[in-house]
Amino acid sequence: MSIQTPPRLLDLAARSLLRIEASAIAALEYLPPELFPPLFMEAFYGNHRETLKAMVQAWPFVRLPLGGLMPKPHVGTLQAVLDGLDILLAQKDCPRRCKLQILDLRNTDQNFWRMWSGARAHVRSSSPLAPVAEDRSRTEQPLAPLELFIELHFTKRTMDEFLTYLIRWVEQRKESIHLCCKKLKIISMSKENIKNILSMVQLDCVQELEVNCTWQLSTLALHAPHLSKMRNVQRIFLSHVHVSPFEEQEQEQQHVAQFTSQFLRLHHLQDLRMESPSFLEGHLNQMLRCLKTPLQSLSITHCLLTEEDVMHLSQCPNIGQLHGLDLSGVMLTEFNLEPLRVLLEKVAATLQTLDLNLCGIRDSQLEAILPALSCCSELRSFSLCGNLLSMVVIERLLHHTDGLPVLDLELYPAPRESYSPHRVLHPERLAQLQAEVLKILRDLGRPRTIWLSSSPCPHCGNDTW
């Protein structure tokens, strides 16, 4: 026999009030602020659209976190709320009770609703009571422009019904609505739609930008001016930008300049990640010169760079405080790694993660950077997967990294001796070498997590100690 928790008197009162929707709407003028959230939830889940529309016009808090009530976008609810905003925006003077300034459509901050629903067990130590109290203490302020927060993730070439309706509504009210988006993610979308969306978003609100499309360099240059308006962006991820084989060198140079010059206006950028940026070869210094603040994380992967590019990287003044560096897939086989050694020495006091997977690094190159590597006292994760190194050098590597106090994850390739001259892996020989590595670790006497395998990806193997 199960015992169900009886409904609270507050919930019963809200349901009773909503049985006659006109009465509920009339009562809003006299309703204490504490009763608005539970009544709003009852109206939301009961699909009382007229009540929702009226409650928006009398909302007694600065912020309405609507997205916390609907993990999946719901057009009908959105229409009711936006209809209420339309009535509110049409009024010359802000109603006495209404303090609404922010409509938040992000699927975050469910704690606001949990608190008012009585589920206090879910409220974190940083209770939402504080922001609610702040809302109540605010004096009446002009409503317009109202801020509408949303996370924009474009994963299809066409927008769904919810986003289409919202964007059209905002477009018709540009003077009264600021569309704010802290996380902007573009996976697939037509150039025209991207242009239209970005023209409506308050770009200085964007803090994280991800563009994971297959673009030509000319397309990147076309949208580059929008980047300079994202003055508060902290993280940029850019993937698969290719140079057309038909593009002339002068035009390519112009397009690269159009993109890299935008970084001059980004004074809060901390994390820059670029995957397969084929246009960077020979142009890395052009971008590095435009960085205005020290980066915390830099990832340039799966592309070609020149030896001069790596040298410019080591000399860049805004790279000296890196916490993370990822050059996976950048072929370094023919390079003098002296610049990389200089870079590691420069970031030795801050570097926490270092990824040099699939870089074609040879024994002599790794030995050249080992002294600098052993100085990286904050290093927590180091990966060399996919490089062909001898057992002798791997043993030296283990001794150099043994003195790093916080290093807790090391990902290394199967030694070169595990392969035949034709690069065929011998599992028995690999097992013998793994046993040797295990003995070395026991002799060193410190517990360590090391992954050693022929797979270039640590998620494809399980050889760890």
Tab-separated table of N, CA, C and O in Angstrom, residues 195-267:
chain	number	residue	atom	x	y	z
A	195	LYS	N	21.909	34.933	-41.469
A	195	LYS	CA	21.998	36.388	-41.558
A	195	LYS	C	20.799	37.055	-40.893
A	195	LYS	O	20.941	38.035	-40.151
A	196	ASN	N	19.607	36.508	-41.136
A	196	ASN	CA	18.393	37.091	-40.563
A	196	ASN	C	18.376	36.965	-39.045
A	196	ASN	O	18.007	37.905	-38.329
A	197	ILE	N	18.753	35.788	-38.544
A	197	ILE	CA	18.750	35.571	-37.099
A	197	ILE	C	19.743	36.498	-36.416
A	197	ILE	O	19.435	37.157	-35.417
A	198	LEU	N	20.962	36.559	-36.940
A	198	LEU	CA	21.998	37.365	-36.303
A	198	LEU	C	21.669	38.854	-36.327
A	198	LEU	O	22.141	39.616	-35.483
A	199	SER	N	20.852	39.271	-37.281
A	199	SER	CA	20.461	40.679	-37.339
A	199	SER	C	19.493	41.044	-36.224
A	199	SER	O	19.322	42.222	-35.902
A	200	MET	N	18.852	40.035	-35.610
A	200	MET	CA	17.884	40.295	-34.542
A	200	MET	C	18.453	40.048	-33.149
A	200	MET	O	17.966	40.589	-32.169
A	201	VAL	N	19.472	39.209	-33.042
A	201	VAL	CA	20.041	38.887	-31.734
A	201	VAL	C	20.913	40.035	-31.230
A	201	VAL	O	21.647	40.655	-31.998
A	202	GLN	N	20.809	40.325	-29.916
A	202	GLN	CA	21.724	41.274	-29.287
A	202	GLN	C	23.081	40.589	-29.179
A	202	GLN	O	23.346	39.839	-28.241
A	203	LEU	N	23.933	40.816	-30.163
A	203	LEU	CA	25.164	40.034	-30.272
A	203	LEU	C	26.122	40.271	-29.108
A	203	LEU	O	26.951	39.414	-28.807
A	204	ASP	N	26.008	41.389	-28.430
A	204	ASP	CA	26.903	41.619	-27.295
A	204	ASP	C	26.501	40.790	-26.080
A	204	ASP	O	27.192	40.807	-25.057
A	205	CYS	N	25.382	40.043	-26.172
A	205	CYS	CA	24.989	39.115	-25.100
A	205	CYS	C	25.646	37.744	-25.262
A	205	CYS	O	25.708	36.970	-24.308
A	206	VAL	N	26.106	37.421	-26.460
A	206	VAL	CA	26.643	36.094	-26.730
A	206	VAL	C	27.947	35.885	-25.961
A	206	VAL	O	28.862	36.694	-26.039
A	207	GLN	N	28.002	34.779	-25.206
A	207	GLN	CA	29.215	34.430	-24.459
A	207	GLN	C	29.893	33.182	-25.010
A	207	GLN	O	31.093	33.012	-24.852
A	208	GLU	N	29.107	32.301	-25.636
A	208	GLU	CA	29.664	31.091	-26.232
A	208	GLU	C	29.141	30.949	-27.657
A	208	GLU	O	27.933	30.974	-27.887
A	209	LEU	N	30.054	30.787	-28.599
A	209	LEU	CA	29.696	30.649	-30.008
A	209	LEU	C	30.278	29.351	-30.541
A	209	LEU	O	31.477	29.102	-30.413
A	210	GLU	N	29.428	28.534	-31.135
A	210	GLU	CA	29.883	27.302	-31.786
A	210	GLU	C	29.354	27.267	-33.211
A	210	GLU	O	28.144	27.314	-33.434
A	211	VAL	N	30.255	27.196	-34.167
A	211	VAL	CA	29.889	27.052	-35.580
A	211	VAL	C	30.497	25.753	-36.062
A	211	VAL	O	31.705	25.668	-36.308
A	212	ASN	N	29.666	24.737	-36.171
A	212	ASN	CA	30.140	23.401	-36.535
A	212	ASN	C	29.549	23.020	-37.886
A	212	ASN	O	28.801	22.064	-38.023
A	213	CYS	N	29.859	23.824	-38.880
A	213	CYS	CA	29.371	23.603	-40.244
A	213	CYS	C	30.566	23.339	-41.157
A	213	CYS	O	31.717	23.551	-40.781
A	214	THR	N	30.278	22.894	-42.347
A	214	THR	CA	31.322	22.798	-43.377
A	214	THR	C	31.188	24.029	-44.257
A	214	THR	O	30.340	24.087	-45.141
A	215	TRP	N	31.998	25.021	-43.976
A	215	TRP	CA	31.919	26.308	-44.668
A	215	TRP	C	33.154	26.518	-45.549
A	215	TRP	O	34.254	26.045	-45.255
A	216	GLN	N	32.950	27.264	-46.603
A	216	GLN	CA	34.063	27.793	-47.367
A	216	GLN	C	34.588	29.040	-46.648
A	216	GLN	O	33.856	29.691	-45.888
A	217	LEU	N	35.839	29.363	-46.867
A	217	LEU	CA	36.433	30.543	-46.251
A	217	LEU	C	35.646	31.801	-46.609
A	217	LEU	O	35.475	32.695	-45.778
A	218	SER	N	35.130	31.860	-47.815
A	218	SER	CA	34.355	33.033	-48.253
A	218	SER	C	33.090	33.197	-47.416
A	218	SER	O	32.675	34.327	-47.123
A	219	THR	N	32.467	32.075	-47.004
A	219	THR	CA	31.274	32.142	-46.153
A	219	THR	C	31.638	32.659	-44.771
A	219	THR	O	30.913	33.467	-44.180
A	220	LEU	N	32.764	32.187	-44.236
A	220	LEU	CA	33.230	32.668	-42.936
A	220	LEU	C	33.479	34.175	-42.986
A	220	LEU	O	33.102	34.903	-42.066
A	221	ALA	N	34.106	34.632	-44.067
A	221	ALA	CA	34.377	36.062	-44.211
A	221	ALA	C	33.083	36.868	-44.306
A	221	ALA	O	32.989	37.992	-43.791
A	222	LEU	N	32.060	36.278	-44.930
A	222	LEU	CA	30.773	36.957	-45.076
A	222	LEU	C	30.135	37.233	-43.725
A	222	LEU	O	29.562	38.306	-43.501
A	223	HIS	N	30.243	36.274	-42.806
A	223	HIS	CA	29.621	36.424	-41.494
A	223	HIS	C	30.568	37.013	-40.454
A	223	HIS	O	30.152	37.237	-39.305
A	224	ALA	N	31.813	37.266	-40.813
A	224	ALA	CA	32.809	37.749	-39.854
A	224	ALA	C	32.414	39.037	-39.139
A	224	ALA	O	32.665	39.173	-37.931
A	225	PRO	N	31.792	40.012	-39.813
A	225	PRO	CA	31.431	41.246	-39.101
A	225	PRO	C	30.523	41.022	-37.891
A	225	PRO	O	30.559	41.801	-36.940
A	226	HIS	N	29.729	39.946	-37.903
A	226	HIS	CA	28.883	39.657	-36.750
A	226	HIS	C	29.743	39.299	-35.533
A	226	HIS	O	29.368	39.586	-34.393
A	227	LEU	N	30.885	38.667	-35.779
A	227	LEU	CA	31.758	38.251	-34.688
A	227	LEU	C	32.260	39.447	-33.897
A	227	LEU	O	32.312	39.411	-32.662
A	228	SER	N	32.602	40.512	-34.564
A	228	SER	CA	33.140	41.692	-33.876
A	228	SER	C	32.108	42.331	-32.952
A	228	SER	O	32.471	43.042	-32.013
A	229	LYS	N	30.829	42.078	-33.204
A	229	LYS	CA	29.773	42.637	-32.361
A	229	LYS	C	29.541	41.790	-31.111
A	229	LYS	O	28.842	42.231	-30.199
A	230	MET	N	30.119	40.591	-31.076
A	230	MET	CA	30.000	39.731	-29.889
A	230	MET	C	31.086	40.116	-28.889
A	230	MET	O	31.974	39.343	-28.561
A	231	ARG	N	30.990	41.315	-28.386
A	231	ARG	CA	32.083	41.894	-27.590
A	231	ARG	C	32.312	41.178	-26.269
A	231	ARG	O	33.372	41.323	-25.660
A	232	ASN	N	31.329	40.424	-25.801
A	232	ASN	CA	31.471	39.726	-24.529
A	232	ASN	C	31.669	38.226	-24.686
A	232	ASN	O	31.584	37.486	-23.706
A	233	VAL	N	31.938	37.780	-25.895
A	233	VAL	CA	32.122	36.345	-26.118
A	233	VAL	C	33.370	35.856	-25.391
A	233	VAL	O	34.405	36.515	-25.386
A	234	GLN	N	33.242	34.703	-24.725
A	234	GLN	CA	34.348	34.122	-23.973
A	234	GLN	C	34.868	32.836	-24.609
A	234	GLN	O	36.025	32.485	-24.435
A	235	ARG	N	33.995	32.140	-25.342
A	235	ARG	CA	34.394	30.856	-25.934
A	235	ARG	C	33.952	30.803	-27.383
A	235	ARG	O	32.796	31.087	-27.698
A	236	ILE	N	34.865	30.429	-28.273
A	236	ILE	CA	34.559	30.281	-29.702
A	236	ILE	C	35.022	28.911	-30.153
A	236	ILE	O	36.178	28.520	-29.923
A	237	PHE	N	34.116	28.173	-30.783
A	237	PHE	CA	34.471	26.888	-31.405
A	237	PHE	C	34.096	26.983	-32.882
A	237	PHE	O	32.957	27.248	-33.226
A	238	LEU	N	35.075	26.749	-33.736
A	238	LEU	CA	34.878	26.852	-35.181
A	238	LEU	C	35.390	25.584	-35.839
A	238	LEU	O	36.506	25.146	-35.569
A	239	SER	N	34.559	24.980	-36.694
A	239	SER	CA	34.935	23.678	-37.247
A	239	SER	C	34.764	23.647	-38.764
A	239	SER	O	33.781	24.153	-39.303
A	240	HIS	N	35.746	23.035	-39.418
A	240	HIS	CA	35.674	22.691	-40.841
A	240	HIS	C	35.417	23.896	-41.747
A	240	HIS	O	34.361	24.025	-42.363
A	241	VAL	N	36.406	24.771	-41.789
A	241	VAL	CA	36.380	25.878	-42.743
A	241	VAL	C	37.442	25.602	-43.795
A	241	VAL	O	38.619	25.443	-43.475
A	242	HIS	N	37.012	25.513	-45.042
A	242	HIS	CA	37.907	25.103	-46.125
A	242	HIS	C	38.138	26.241	-47.108
A	242	HIS	O	37.275	27.103	-47.300
A	243	VAL	N	39.285	26.202	-47.726
A	243	VAL	CA	39.617	27.160	-48.772
A	243	VAL	C	39.283	26.538	-50.119
A	243	VAL	O	39.710	25.423	-50.419
A	244	SER	N	38.510	27.230	-50.895
A	244	SER	CA	38.131	26.720	-52.209
A	244	SER	C	39.361	26.627	-53.114
A	244	SER	O	40.191	27.539	-53.138
A	245	PRO	N	39.500	25.518	-53.863
A	245	PRO	CA	40.647	25.394	-54.777
A	245	PRO	C	40.614	26.423	-55.908
A	245	PRO	O	41.620	26.639	-56.581
A	246	PHE	N	39.463	27.048	-56.082
A	246	PHE	CA	39.320	28.030	-57.154
A	246	PHE	C	39.564	29.458	-56.670
A	246	PHE	O	39.501	30.397	-57.452
A	247	GLU	N	39.839	29.604	-55.372
A	247	GLU	CA	40.039	30.935	-54.821
A	247	GLU	C	41.467	31.400	-55.054
A	247	GLU	O	42.422	30.690	-54.735
A	248	GLU	N	41.622	32.582	-55.588
A	248	GLU	CA	42.948	33.133	-55.847
A	248	GLU	C	43.607	33.538	-54.534
A	248	GLU	O	42.936	33.841	-53.545
A	249	GLN	N	44.948	33.537	-54.546
A	249	GLN	CA	45.704	33.794	-53.317
A	249	GLN	C	45.385	35.164	-52.735
A	249	GLN	O	45.233	35.306	-51.512
A	250	GLU	N	45.245	36.165	-53.572
A	250	GLU	CA	44.944	37.513	-53.086
A	250	GLU	C	43.567	37.562	-52.418
A	250	GLU	O	43.387	38.193	-51.379
A	251	GLN	N	42.609	36.846	-53.020
A	251	GLN	CA	41.270	36.808	-52.445
A	251	GLN	C	41.265	36.037	-51.130
A	251	GLN	O	40.594	36.418	-50.166
A	252	GLU	N	42.041	34.954	-51.083
A	252	GLU	CA	42.156	34.187	-49.850
A	252	GLU	C	42.728	35.046	-48.734
A	252	GLU	O	42.234	35.032	-47.599
A	253	GLN	N	43.769	35.802	-49.047
A	253	GLN	CA	44.386	36.683	-48.060
A	253	GLN	C	43.381	37.708	-47.542
A	253	GLN	O	43.325	38.003	-46.333
A	254	GLN	N	42.572	38.226	-48.429
A	254	GLN	CA	41.575	39.210	-48.043
A	254	GLN	C	40.524	38.599	-47.110
A	254	GLN	O	40.136	39.206	-46.114
A	255	HIS	N	40.089	37.373	-47.422
A	255	HIS	CA	39.090	36.706	-46.592
A	255	HIS	C	39.649	36.367	-45.209
A	255	HIS	O	38.956	36.496	-44.196
A	256	VAL	N	40.903	35.937	-45.152
A	256	VAL	CA	41.532	35.647	-43.861
A	256	VAL	C	41.613	36.924	-43.019
A	256	VAL	O	41.323	36.909	-41.815
A	257	ALA	N	41.981	38.034	-43.661
A	257	ALA	CA	42.071	39.312	-42.945
A	257	ALA	C	40.698	39.748	-42.439
A	257	ALA	O	40.581	40.286	-41.323
A	258	GLN	N	39.651	39.508	-43.232
A	258	GLN	CA	38.294	39.867	-42.802
A	258	GLN	C	37.902	39.119	-41.535
A	258	GLN	O	37.229	39.676	-40.659
A	259	PHE	N	38.332	37.859	-41.431
A	259	PHE	CA	37.992	37.068	-40.252
A	259	PHE	C	38.883	37.415	-39.067
A	259	PHE	O	38.399	37.727	-37.971
A	260	THR	N	40.187	37.371	-39.242
A	260	THR	CA	41.105	37.538	-38.104
A	260	THR	C	41.026	38.929	-37.491
A	260	THR	O	41.212	39.083	-36.280
A	261	SER	N	40.721	39.944	-38.281
A	261	SER	CA	40.668	41.310	-37.744
A	261	SER	C	39.540	41.490	-36.736
A	261	SER	O	39.583	42.420	-35.916
A	262	GLN	N	38.537	40.608	-36.758
A	262	GLN	CA	37.423	40.743	-35.819
A	262	GLN	C	37.856	40.488	-34.381
A	262	GLN	O	37.224	40.967	-33.438
A	263	PHE	N	38.950	39.740	-34.194
A	263	PHE	CA	39.416	39.434	-32.844
A	263	PHE	C	39.905	40.680	-32.105
A	263	PHE	O	40.035	40.666	-30.880
A	264	LEU	N	40.172	41.755	-32.830
A	264	LEU	CA	40.637	42.986	-32.199
A	264	LEU	C	39.600	43.563	-31.242
A	264	LEU	O	39.937	44.312	-30.328
A	265	ARG	N	38.327	43.204	-31.429
A	265	ARG	CA	37.250	43.762	-30.609
A	265	ARG	C	36.785	42.799	-29.515
A	265	ARG	O	35.863	43.113	-28.787
A	266	LEU	N	37.430	41.637	-29.438
A	266	LEU	CA	36.992	40.623	-28.472
A	266	LEU	C	37.883	40.688	-27.235
A	266	LEU	O	38.917	40.021	-27.152
A	267	HIS	N	37.462	41.455	-26.251
A	267	HIS	CA	38.295	41.715	-25.077
A	267	HIS	C	38.027	40.741	-23.929
A	267	HIS	O	38.619	40.888	-22.855
